[in-house]
mmCIF file of C-alpha atoms in Angstrom:
data_model
loop_
_atom_site.group_PDB
_atom_site.id
_atom_site.type_symbol
_atom_site.label_atom_id
_atom_site.label_comp_id
_atom_site.label_asym_id
_atom_site.label_seq_id
_atom_site.Cartn_x
_atom_site.Cartn_y
_atom_site.Cartn_z
ATOM 1 C CA GLY A 1 110.785 100.242 173.761
ATOM 2 C CA GLU A 2 109.391 100.873 177.188
ATOM 3 C CA ASP A 3 111.573 100.120 180.180
ATOM 4 C CA VAL A 4 111.671 101.485 183.714
ATOM 5 C CA GLU A 5 114.612 100.808 186.036
ATOM 6 C CA GLN A 6 114.988 101.326 189.772
ATOM 7 C CA SER A 7 117.580 100.495 192.382
ATOM 8 C CA LEU A 8 116.371 97.580 194.479
ATOM 9 C CA PHE A 9 117.039 98.590 198.067
ATOM 10 C CA LEU A 10 117.483 101.673 200.242
ATOM 11 C CA SER A 11 118.054 101.823 203.978
ATOM 12 C CA VAL A 12 117.787 105.054 205.992
ATOM 13 C CA ARG A 13 117.476 106.107 209.608
ATOM 14 C CA GLU A 14 114.229 107.512 210.952
ATOM 15 C CA GLY A 15 114.160 111.290 210.521
ATOM 16 C CA ASP A 16 116.567 111.287 207.557
ATOM 17 C CA SER A 17 115.535 112.059 203.981
ATOM 18 C CA SER A 18 115.120 109.206 201.513
ATOM 19 C CA VAL A 19 115.750 109.564 197.802
ATOM 20 C CA ILE A 20 114.501 106.845 195.471
ATOM 21 C CA ASN A 21 115.633 107.007 191.854
ATOM 22 C CA CYS A 22 114.130 105.773 188.607
ATOM 23 C CA THR A 23 115.141 105.905 184.952
ATOM 24 C CA TYR A 24 112.905 105.318 181.960
ATOM 25 C CA THR A 25 113.523 104.919 178.256
ATOM 26 C CA ASP A 26 110.348 106.017 176.480
ATOM 27 C CA SER A 27 110.676 109.660 175.490
ATOM 28 C CA SER A 28 106.935 109.839 174.886
ATOM 29 C CA SER A 29 106.187 109.397 178.593
ATOM 30 C CA THR A 30 103.360 111.713 179.539
ATOM 31 C CA TYR A 31 102.750 110.971 183.202
ATOM 32 C CA LEU A 32 105.176 109.482 185.689
ATOM 33 C CA TYR A 33 103.926 108.014 188.933
ATOM 34 C CA TRP A 34 105.132 106.851 192.306
ATOM 35 C CA TYR A 35 103.223 104.017 193.980
ATOM 36 C CA LYS A 36 103.691 102.543 197.448
ATOM 37 C CA GLN A 37 103.081 98.877 198.249
ATOM 38 C CA GLU A 38 102.900 97.604 201.806
ATOM 39 C CA PRO A 39 102.777 93.882 202.648
ATOM 40 C CA GLY A 40 99.325 92.435 201.992
ATOM 41 C CA ALA A 41 97.995 95.725 200.667
ATOM 42 C CA GLY A 42 97.240 97.023 197.197
ATOM 43 C CA LEU A 43 99.260 99.606 195.362
ATOM 44 C CA GLN A 44 98.657 103.108 196.630
ATOM 45 C CA LEU A 45 99.272 106.112 194.399
ATOM 46 C CA LEU A 46 101.540 108.558 196.245
ATOM 47 C CA THR A 47 102.043 111.248 193.673
ATOM 48 C CA TYR A 48 102.526 111.843 189.969
ATOM 49 C CA ILE A 49 104.118 114.395 187.687
ATOM 50 C CA PHE A 50 103.257 115.462 184.186
ATOM 51 C CA SER A 51 106.136 115.354 181.735
ATOM 52 C CA ASN A 52 106.197 119.116 181.165
ATOM 53 C CA MET A 53 106.974 119.737 184.850
ATOM 54 C CA ASP A 54 110.386 119.653 186.546
ATOM 55 C CA MET A 55 109.301 119.392 190.134
ATOM 56 C CA LYS A 56 106.255 118.704 192.240
ATOM 57 C CA GLN A 57 105.996 118.976 196.001
ATOM 58 C CA ASP A 58 103.276 117.388 198.111
ATOM 59 C CA GLN A 59 103.796 117.655 201.879
ATOM 60 C CA ARG A 60 106.802 115.409 202.699
ATOM 61 C CA LEU A 61 107.139 114.218 199.100
ATOM 62 C CA THR A 62 109.158 115.943 196.377
ATOM 63 C CA VAL A 63 109.296 114.587 192.842
ATOM 64 C CA LEU A 64 112.052 115.742 190.497
ATOM 65 C CA LEU A 65 111.957 115.032 186.774
ATOM 66 C CA ASN A 66 114.948 115.415 184.454
ATOM 67 C CA LYS A 67 113.404 114.823 181.067
ATOM 68 C CA LYS A 68 116.707 115.168 179.202
ATOM 69 C CA ASP A 69 118.251 112.314 181.191
ATOM 70 C CA LYS A 70 114.923 110.469 181.577
ATOM 71 C CA HIS A 71 115.465 110.405 185.323
ATOM 72 C CA LEU A 72 112.811 110.623 188.018
ATOM 73 C CA SER A 73 113.341 110.794 191.766
ATOM 74 C CA LEU A 74 111.164 110.715 194.861
ATOM 75 C CA ARG A 75 112.399 112.419 197.991
ATOM 76 C CA ILE A 76 110.695 111.669 201.298
ATOM 77 C CA ALA A 77 111.522 114.208 203.981
ATOM 78 C CA ASP A 78 111.670 113.204 207.660
ATOM 79 C CA THR A 79 111.293 109.513 206.842
ATOM 80 C CA GLN A 80 109.251 107.535 209.373
ATOM 81 C CA THR A 81 109.124 103.804 210.122
ATOM 82 C CA GLY A 82 105.648 103.803 208.571
ATOM 83 C CA ASP A 83 107.281 104.724 205.265
ATOM 84 C CA SER A 84 108.912 101.280 205.094
ATOM 85 C CA ALA A 85 107.470 99.688 201.965
ATOM 86 C CA ILE A 86 108.221 98.954 198.310
ATOM 87 C CA TYR A 87 108.091 102.009 196.055
ATOM 88 C CA PHE A 88 107.325 101.651 192.365
ATOM 89 C CA CYS A 89 107.997 104.137 189.639
ATOM 90 C CA ALA A 90 105.594 103.864 186.678
ATOM 91 C CA GLU A 91 104.999 105.649 183.392
ATOM 92 C CA SER A 92 102.180 106.022 180.954
ATOM 93 C CA THR A 93 103.056 107.110 177.450
ATOM 94 C CA SER A 94 101.432 108.968 174.612
ATOM 95 C CA SER A 95 102.189 105.984 172.356
ATOM 96 C CA SER A 96 99.436 104.145 174.221
ATOM 97 C CA ASN A 97 95.979 105.672 174.391
ATOM 98 C CA THR A 98 94.848 103.210 177.034
ATOM 99 C CA GLY A 99 96.602 104.609 180.079
ATOM 100 C CA LYS A 100 98.328 101.308 180.807
ATOM 101 C CA LEU A 101 101.183 101.669 183.241
ATOM 102 C CA ILE A 102 104.746 100.406 182.804
ATOM 103 C CA PHE A 103 106.281 99.735 186.223
ATOM 104 C CA GLY A 104 109.828 99.464 187.470
ATOM 105 C CA GLN A 105 110.819 96.492 189.599
ATOM 106 C CA GLY A 106 110.401 98.419 192.837
ATOM 107 C CA THR A 107 112.709 99.832 195.503
ATOM 108 C CA THR A 108 112.436 98.390 199.013
ATOM 109 C CA LEU A 109 112.781 101.180 201.561
ATOM 110 C CA GLN A 110 113.872 100.089 205.020
ATOM 111 C CA VAL A 111 113.600 102.707 207.767
ATOM 112 C CA LYS A 112 115.576 101.973 210.911
ATOM 113 C CA PRO A 113 114.454 103.523 214.219
ATOM 114 C CA GLY B 1 82.666 104.191 199.024
ATOM 115 C CA ALA B 2 84.085 100.744 198.433
ATOM 116 C CA GLY B 3 87.374 100.326 196.646
ATOM 117 C CA VAL B 4 88.353 97.708 194.097
ATOM 118 C CA SER B 5 87.781 94.224 195.424
ATOM 119 C CA GLN B 6 89.207 90.941 194.167
ATOM 120 C CA THR B 7 88.242 87.381 194.922
ATOM 121 C CA PRO B 8 89.581 85.020 195.970
ATOM 122 C CA SER B 9 92.457 86.571 197.881
ATOM 123 C CA ASN B 10 94.399 83.328 197.540
ATOM 124 C CA LYS B 11 94.036 80.484 195.073
ATOM 125 C CA VAL B 12 96.035 77.282 195.083
ATOM 126 C CA THR B 13 95.597 74.977 192.122
ATOM 127 C CA GLU B 14 97.313 72.100 190.406
ATOM 128 C CA LYS B 15 99.169 72.288 187.147
ATOM 129 C CA GLY B 16 96.788 71.839 184.238
ATOM 130 C CA LYS B 17 93.677 73.076 186.030
ATOM 131 C CA TYR B 18 91.444 75.992 185.036
ATOM 132 C CA VAL B 19 91.070 79.057 187.286
ATOM 133 C CA GLU B 20 88.919 82.174 187.348
ATOM 134 C CA LEU B 21 89.866 85.351 189.159
ATOM 135 C CA ARG B 22 87.257 88.022 189.804
ATOM 136 C CA CYS B 23 87.525 91.799 190.006
ATOM 137 C CA ASP B 24 84.853 94.216 191.234
ATOM 138 C CA PRO B 25 85.840 97.744 190.198
ATOM 139 C CA ILE B 26 84.779 100.975 191.811
ATOM 140 C CA SER B 27 81.206 101.771 190.839
ATOM 141 C CA GLY B 28 81.043 104.104 187.846
ATOM 142 C CA HIS B 29 84.580 103.393 186.641
ATOM 143 C CA THR B 30 84.485 102.515 182.962
ATOM 144 C CA ALA B 31 88.156 101.567 182.641
ATOM 145 C CA LEU B 32 89.483 98.316 184.103
ATOM 146 C CA TYR B 33 93.003 96.916 183.982
ATOM 147 C CA TRP B 34 94.559 93.573 184.869
ATOM 148 C CA TYR B 35 98.223 93.337 185.836
ATOM 149 C CA ARG B 36 100.388 90.433 186.952
ATOM 150 C CA GLN B 37 103.084 90.807 189.606
ATOM 151 C CA SER B 38 105.676 88.073 189.927
ATOM 152 C CA LEU B 39 107.783 87.767 193.063
ATOM 153 C CA GLY B 40 110.282 90.602 193.344
ATOM 154 C CA GLN B 41 109.007 92.367 190.233
ATOM 155 C CA GLY B 42 106.791 95.284 189.410
ATOM 156 C CA PRO B 43 103.304 94.730 188.006
ATOM 157 C CA GLU B 44 103.110 93.914 184.300
ATOM 158 C CA PHE B 45 100.163 94.972 182.197
ATOM 159 C CA LEU B 46 97.905 92.215 180.880
ATOM 160 C CA ILE B 47 94.689 93.689 179.492
ATOM 161 C CA TYR B 48 92.599 96.867 179.480
ATOM 162 C CA PHE B 49 88.810 97.163 179.213
ATOM 163 C CA GLN B 50 86.896 100.287 178.321
ATOM 164 C CA GLY B 51 83.320 99.403 179.138
ATOM 165 C CA THR B 52 82.586 95.878 177.972
ATOM 166 C CA GLY B 53 85.249 95.653 175.310
ATOM 167 C CA ALA B 54 88.897 94.672 175.611
ATOM 168 C CA ALA B 55 90.559 97.737 174.106
ATOM 169 C CA ASP B 56 94.108 96.425 174.592
ATOM 170 C CA ASP B 57 95.001 92.795 175.281
ATOM 171 C CA SER B 58 98.616 93.095 174.166
ATOM 172 C CA GLY B 59 99.945 92.019 177.568
ATOM 173 C CA LEU B 60 98.273 88.618 177.710
ATOM 174 C CA PRO B 61 101.184 86.152 177.598
ATOM 175 C CA ASN B 62 99.475 83.478 175.469
ATOM 176 C CA ASP B 63 96.098 82.089 174.470
ATOM 177 C CA ARG B 64 95.630 80.293 177.782
ATOM 178 C CA PHE B 65 94.744 83.669 179.274
ATOM 179 C CA PHE B 66 91.408 85.297 178.616
ATOM 180 C CA ALA B 67 89.368 88.000 180.323
ATOM 181 C CA VAL B 68 85.790 89.186 180.075
ATOM 182 C CA ARG B 69 83.711 92.065 181.333
ATOM 183 C CA PRO B 70 80.240 91.293 179.970
ATOM 184 C CA GLU B 71 78.265 94.081 181.637
ATOM 185 C CA GLY B 72 80.975 96.688 181.871
ATOM 186 C CA SER B 73 81.459 96.249 185.606
ATOM 187 C CA VAL B 74 82.785 92.998 187.096
ATOM 188 C CA SER B 75 85.622 91.360 185.204
ATOM 189 C CA THR B 76 86.873 87.782 185.252
ATOM 190 C CA LEU B 77 90.371 86.708 184.286
ATOM 191 C CA LYS B 78 90.410 83.112 183.120
ATOM 192 C CA ILE B 79 93.492 80.931 182.898
ATOM 193 C CA GLN B 80 93.317 77.543 181.205
ATOM 194 C CA ARG B 81 95.755 74.647 181.664
ATOM 195 C CA THR B 82 97.630 76.484 184.390
ATOM 196 C CA GLU B 83 101.410 76.167 184.554
ATOM 197 C CA ARG B 84 103.757 76.684 187.486
ATOM 198 C CA GLY B 85 105.038 79.833 185.790
ATOM 199 C CA ASP B 86 101.581 81.371 186.119
ATOM 200 C CA SER B 87 102.106 81.649 189.882
ATOM 201 C CA ALA B 88 101.963 85.358 190.731
ATOM 202 C CA VAL B 89 99.765 88.026 192.269
ATOM 203 C CA TYR B 90 97.104 89.168 189.824
ATOM 204 C CA LEU B 91 96.132 92.797 190.349
ATOM 205 C CA CYS B 92 93.075 94.576 189.097
ATOM 206 C CA ALA B 93 92.738 98.345 188.823
ATOM 207 C CA SER B 94 89.930 100.631 187.744
ATOM 208 C CA SER B 95 89.816 104.273 186.746
ATOM 209 C CA LEU B 96 87.108 106.741 185.914
ATOM 210 C CA SER B 97 87.611 106.697 182.180
ATOM 211 C CA GLY B 98 91.068 105.391 181.336
ATOM 212 C CA ARG B 99 93.942 107.455 180.074
ATOM 213 C CA TYR B 100 95.064 110.279 182.397
ATOM 214 C CA ASN B 101 92.857 109.128 185.258
ATOM 215 C CA GLU B 102 94.213 107.676 188.481
ATOM 216 C CA GLN B 103 94.128 103.907 188.639
ATOM 217 C CA PHE B 104 92.872 102.453 191.928
ATOM 218 C CA PHE B 105 94.252 99.013 192.654
ATOM 219 C CA GLY B 106 92.661 96.088 194.412
ATOM 220 C CA PRO B 107 94.549 93.952 196.952
ATOM 221 C CA GLY B 108 95.232 91.247 194.378
ATOM 222 C CA THR B 109 94.719 87.494 194.084
ATOM 223 C CA ARG B 110 97.734 85.378 194.919
ATOM 224 C CA LEU B 111 97.718 82.400 192.541
ATOM 225 C CA THR B 112 99.896 79.404 193.338
ATOM 226 C CA VAL B 113 100.157 76.596 190.807
ATOM 227 C CA LEU B 114 101.587 73.403 192.280
#
């Protein structure tokens, strides 16, 4: 079945790196996504990685994918207070041809000044 | 251009009542998704439209939930005989053509059933 798990809470100091982890169960995952949700705002796509890639870097964001262990991580370099939000990992799988997303329960990132 | 919009932003209703939630997707997007986000959880898929047709309604929890998209643009999620457990934020997303395209999310409708 499809299941995505995340740790619930992470607290870091401003300027440190943050690493948010995610595990998934469906081996047919094709795309894996990271979304950001701020209070009162919609989900914002931060970045994504295709399942045949190991790493993707986009400015302060680095995504690492370990397909063998079905583990995905998001590293935010030089974390700022504006990065405080809930981060969701999500997958879409080849078993579904609709592109529907399966989300984790979200990791709350708290950035202390 | 305008993003995905949803109305109302908040809806409070009484148990047993009927509600309609509206989604205006980005113009030109043929794919439209509804998700439900309960407190402290990630969004859960409800239904997917490609054009006017519901291509996947496997996430609808029961037959009290129904959604339409008659002209392939605006969609309405309809909930009959609401229950307290239906309280959640209902999110709508649209994408250019579905699979492999980025989904753009609206701000959601917060439904509270008293």
